[in-house]
C-alpha cells in the first residue's frame, strides 16, 4: 500500500496538464502514486499522459459524468492510505509532498484524523499570487461556507468507507457536500501546499448557487443564513468584476 494517492480528473486539459505533472515529478517517490482519470478527452490530454507514464501509476480514459464521477473512479483504483485531489491546472509547491510524507511519519496519532488541511495560493493565469486561502476547520463556521482549502487536503482512506463517495447530484460543490456529511476530525497545517488558478467553476455564480443547494440539502444552516451567504457571495463576485473594469 502506498502512503499518498494523488488523483487528477481531466477532460480536454492539454493546455495545463503538463505544468501540473511537472510540479509533481521532482517530488514523486515510491510512497506516492499518481492516478489520471480522464473523461474521454478530444484534445492532446492523453498524449501528455502517455508521455509521462514514468510517473503515472494508473490512468484511464472513458466517458464519465463529470469530475466527481472521475474522483470516485480514482478512489476505487487508489491504494494510498491518504488521498489528495488535484485539478489539472493546479501546481504543487516544491516541497509539499515531502512535507506531508514527513508529517505523516512523525505524527503517530495521525490515523485518527479524517482530513488534513493545508493552505493554497490563488493565482491568475500569469502565475501572480492573488490571495492565500485555507483556514483551520471549524464545524460551526464550515456549515455556513467552505473555508478550507480542499485541494491541499489529504483524506484518510477510511473516511470513504465511513461516509461514502462523492455525490453526482451536485455538479460543482459535491466536495463541500461530502465534507458536510458529518463533523470531521481534522488537522490543520499552516503551510501552503499548492497554487490554484482562478477561473474555475467553484469561483463563479453557478458555484455559489450550487453551494447554496448543498447547504439546503444538508440543512447545515437556516435558510435565511444560506440566502445571506449566497447574496453576499454574488455581490462580492460582481464587485470584483467591476474593479477589474477600472
PDB file of N, CA and C in Angstrom, residues 52-89:
ATOM      1  N   UNK A  52       4.124  10.882 -19.966  1.00  0.00           N
ATOM      2  CA  UNK A  52       4.536  10.951 -18.561  1.00  0.00           C
ATOM      3  C   UNK A  52       4.226   9.655 -17.808  1.00  0.00           C
ATOM      4  N   UNK A  53       4.196   8.568 -18.539  1.00  0.00           N
ATOM      5  CA  UNK A  53       3.867   7.272 -17.935  1.00  0.00           C
ATOM      6  C   UNK A  53       4.854   6.861 -16.846  1.00  0.00           C
ATOM      7  N   UNK A  54       6.062   7.422 -16.879  1.00  0.00           N
ATOM      8  CA  UNK A  54       7.059   7.026 -15.891  1.00  0.00           C
ATOM      9  C   UNK A  54       6.701   7.485 -14.486  1.00  0.00           C
ATOM     10  N   UNK A  55       5.827   8.503 -14.372  1.00  0.00           N
ATOM     11  CA  UNK A  55       5.414   8.947 -13.033  1.00  0.00           C
ATOM     12  C   UNK A  55       3.927   8.675 -12.772  1.00  0.00           C
ATOM     13  N   UNK A  56       3.206   8.222 -13.786  1.00  0.00           N
ATOM     14  CA  UNK A  56       1.770   7.946 -13.625  1.00  0.00           C
ATOM     15  C   UNK A  56       1.578   6.453 -13.387  1.00  0.00           C
ATOM     16  N   UNK A  57       0.989   6.124 -12.255  1.00  0.00           N
ATOM     17  CA  UNK A  57       0.830   4.716 -11.870  1.00  0.00           C
ATOM     18  C   UNK A  57      -0.432   4.090 -12.444  1.00  0.00           C
ATOM     19  N   UNK A  58      -1.423   4.927 -12.713  1.00  0.00           N
ATOM     20  CA  UNK A  58      -2.692   4.398 -13.220  1.00  0.00           C
ATOM     21  C   UNK A  58      -3.371   5.485 -14.044  1.00  0.00           C
ATOM     22  N   UNK A  59      -3.920   5.091 -15.185  1.00  0.00           N
ATOM     23  CA  UNK A  59      -4.684   6.048 -15.991  1.00  0.00           C
ATOM     24  C   UNK A  59      -5.784   5.316 -16.738  1.00  0.00           C
ATOM     25  N   UNK A  60      -6.852   6.054 -16.985  1.00  0.00           N
ATOM     26  CA  UNK A  60      -7.971   5.523 -17.746  1.00  0.00           C
ATOM     27  C   UNK A  60      -8.620   6.686 -18.476  1.00  0.00           C
ATOM     28  N   UNK A  61      -9.137   6.434 -19.664  1.00  0.00           N
ATOM     29  CA  UNK A  61      -9.836   7.467 -20.423  1.00  0.00           C
ATOM     30  C   UNK A  61     -11.123   6.865 -20.973  1.00  0.00           C
ATOM     31  N   UNK A  62     -12.235   7.367 -20.474  1.00  0.00           N
ATOM     32  CA  UNK A  62     -13.544   6.880 -20.902  1.00  0.00           C
ATOM     33  C   UNK A  62     -14.586   7.930 -20.527  1.00  0.00           C
ATOM     34  N   UNK A  63     -15.734   7.937 -21.189  1.00  0.00           N
ATOM     35  CA  UNK A  63     -16.772   8.918 -20.845  1.00  0.00           C
ATOM     36  C   UNK A  63     -17.166   8.801 -19.373  1.00  0.00           C
ATOM     37  N   UNK A  64     -17.408   9.941 -18.743  1.00  0.00           N
ATOM     38  CA  UNK A  64     -17.861   9.929 -17.357  1.00  0.00           C
ATOM     39  C   UNK A  64     -18.931  10.993 -17.160  1.00  0.00           C
ATOM     40  N   UNK A  65     -19.365  11.146 -15.925  1.00  0.00           N
ATOM     41  CA  UNK A  65     -20.433  12.092 -15.597  1.00  0.00           C
ATOM     42  C   UNK A  65     -19.895  13.334 -14.892  1.00  0.00           C
ATOM     43  N   UNK A  66     -18.636  13.655 -15.145  1.00  0.00           N
ATOM     44  CA  UNK A  66     -18.058  14.848 -14.555  1.00  0.00           C
ATOM     45  C   UNK A  66     -16.940  14.539 -13.577  1.00  0.00           C
ATOM     46  N   UNK A  67     -16.410  15.599 -12.967  1.00  0.00           N
ATOM     47  CA  UNK A  67     -15.229  15.484 -12.115  1.00  0.00           C
ATOM     48  C   UNK A  67     -15.447  14.560 -10.917  1.00  0.00           C
ATOM     49  N   UNK A  68     -16.634  14.592 -10.329  1.00  0.00           N
ATOM     50  CA  UNK A  68     -16.858  13.789  -9.124  1.00  0.00           C
ATOM     51  C   UNK A  68     -17.022  12.311  -9.456  1.00  0.00           C
ATOM     52  N   UNK A  69     -17.548  12.020 -10.626  1.00  0.00           N
ATOM     53  CA  UNK A  69     -17.584  10.636 -11.113  1.00  0.00           C
ATOM     54  C   UNK A  69     -16.157  10.148 -11.317  1.00  0.00           C
ATOM     55  N   UNK A  70     -15.321  11.017 -11.889  1.00  0.00           N
ATOM     56  CA  UNK A  70     -13.916  10.661 -12.097  1.00  0.00           C
ATOM     57  C   UNK A  70     -13.202  10.448 -10.763  1.00  0.00           C
ATOM     58  N   UNK A  71     -13.441  11.329  -9.814  1.00  0.00           N
ATOM     59  CA  UNK A  71     -12.815  11.159  -8.496  1.00  0.00           C
ATOM     60  C   UNK A  71     -13.228   9.838  -7.852  1.00  0.00           C
ATOM     61  N   UNK A  72     -14.499   9.488  -7.976  1.00  0.00           N
ATOM     62  CA  UNK A  72     -14.974   8.222  -7.400  1.00  0.00           C
ATOM     63  C   UNK A  72     -14.266   7.035  -8.032  1.00  0.00           C
ATOM     64  N   UNK A  73     -14.060   7.099  -9.343  1.00  0.00           N
ATOM     65  CA  UNK A  73     -13.315   6.028 -10.014  1.00  0.00           C
ATOM     66  C   UNK A  73     -11.890   5.973  -9.484  1.00  0.00           C
ATOM     67  N   UNK A  74     -11.314   7.149  -9.271  1.00  0.00           N
ATOM     68  CA  UNK A  74      -9.956   7.203  -8.762  1.00  0.00           C
ATOM     69  C   UNK A  74      -9.823   6.624  -7.368  1.00  0.00           C
ATOM     70  N   UNK A  75     -10.800   6.912  -6.517  1.00  0.00           N
ATOM     71  CA  UNK A  75     -10.781   6.367  -5.151  1.00  0.00           C
ATOM     72  C   UNK A  75     -10.777   4.846  -5.186  1.00  0.00           C
ATOM     73  N   UNK A  76     -11.604   4.279  -6.056  1.00  0.00           N
ATOM     74  CA  UNK A  76     -11.702   2.818  -6.148  1.00  0.00           C
ATOM     75  C   UNK A  76     -10.407   2.188  -6.641  1.00  0.00           C
ATOM     76  N   UNK A  77      -9.676   2.918  -7.471  1.00  0.00           N
ATOM     77  CA  UNK A  77      -8.424   2.380  -8.021  1.00  0.00           C
ATOM     78  C   UNK A  77      -7.218   2.669  -7.138  1.00  0.00           C
ATOM     79  N   UNK A  78      -7.343   3.659  -6.256  1.00  0.00           N
ATOM     80  CA  UNK A  78      -6.206   4.098  -5.442  1.00  0.00           C
ATOM     81  C   UNK A  78      -5.875   3.090  -4.341  1.00  0.00           C
ATOM     82  N   UNK A  79      -4.607   3.054  -3.950  1.00  0.00           N
ATOM     83  CA  UNK A  79      -4.159   2.158  -2.871  1.00  0.00           C
ATOM     84  C   UNK A  79      -3.566   2.912  -1.690  1.00  0.00           C
ATOM     85  N   UNK A  80      -3.509   4.238  -1.766  1.00  0.00           N
ATOM     86  CA  UNK A  80      -2.872   5.019  -0.718  1.00  0.00           C
ATOM     87  C   UNK A  80      -3.662   5.093   0.571  1.00  0.00           C
ATOM     88  N   UNK A  81      -2.946   5.268   1.672  1.00  0.00           N
ATOM     89  CA  UNK A  81      -3.588   5.467   2.974  1.00  0.00           C
ATOM     90  C   UNK A  81      -4.262   6.833   3.041  1.00  0.00           C
ATOM     91  N   UNK A  82      -3.725   7.792   2.264  1.00  0.00           N
ATOM     92  CA  UNK A  82      -4.254   9.143   2.211  1.00  0.00           C
ATOM     93  C   UNK A  82      -4.452   9.535   0.751  1.00  0.00           C
ATOM     94  N   UNK A  83      -5.515  10.297   0.488  1.00  0.00           N
ATOM     95  CA  UNK A  83      -5.875  10.645  -0.888  1.00  0.00           C
ATOM     96  C   UNK A  83      -5.954  12.160  -1.040  1.00  0.00           C
ATOM     97  N   UNK A  84      -5.300  12.664  -2.090  1.00  0.00           N
ATOM     98  CA  UNK A  84      -5.352  14.089  -2.417  1.00  0.00           C
ATOM     99  C   UNK A  84      -5.939  14.254  -3.819  1.00  0.00           C
ATOM    100  N   UNK A  85      -6.831  15.237  -3.981  1.00  0.00           N
ATOM    101  CA  UNK A  85      -7.460  15.503  -5.271  1.00  0.00           C
ATOM    102  C   UNK A  85      -6.916  16.816  -5.830  1.00  0.00           C
ATOM    103  N   UNK A  86      -6.308  16.742  -7.007  1.00  0.00           N
ATOM    104  CA  UNK A  86      -5.783  17.932  -7.657  1.00  0.00           C
ATOM    105  C   UNK A  86      -6.559  18.240  -8.928  1.00  0.00           C
ATOM    106  N   UNK A  87      -6.683  19.534  -9.246  1.00  0.00           N
ATOM    107  CA  UNK A  87      -7.191  19.934 -10.539  1.00  0.00           C
ATOM    108  C   UNK A  87      -6.068  19.862 -11.555  1.00  0.00           C
ATOM    109  N   UNK A  88      -6.407  19.673 -12.818  1.00  0.00           N
ATOM    110  CA  UNK A  88      -5.391  19.560 -13.859  1.00  0.00           C
ATOM    111  C   UNK A  88      -4.598  20.846 -14.017  1.00  0.00           C
ATOM    112  N   UNK A  89      -5.158  21.968 -13.541  1.00  0.00           N
ATOM    113  CA  UNK A  89      -4.444  23.242 -13.629  1.00  0.00           C
ATOM    114  C   UNK A  89      -3.839  23.674 -12.299  1.00  0.00           C
TER     115      UNK A  89
END
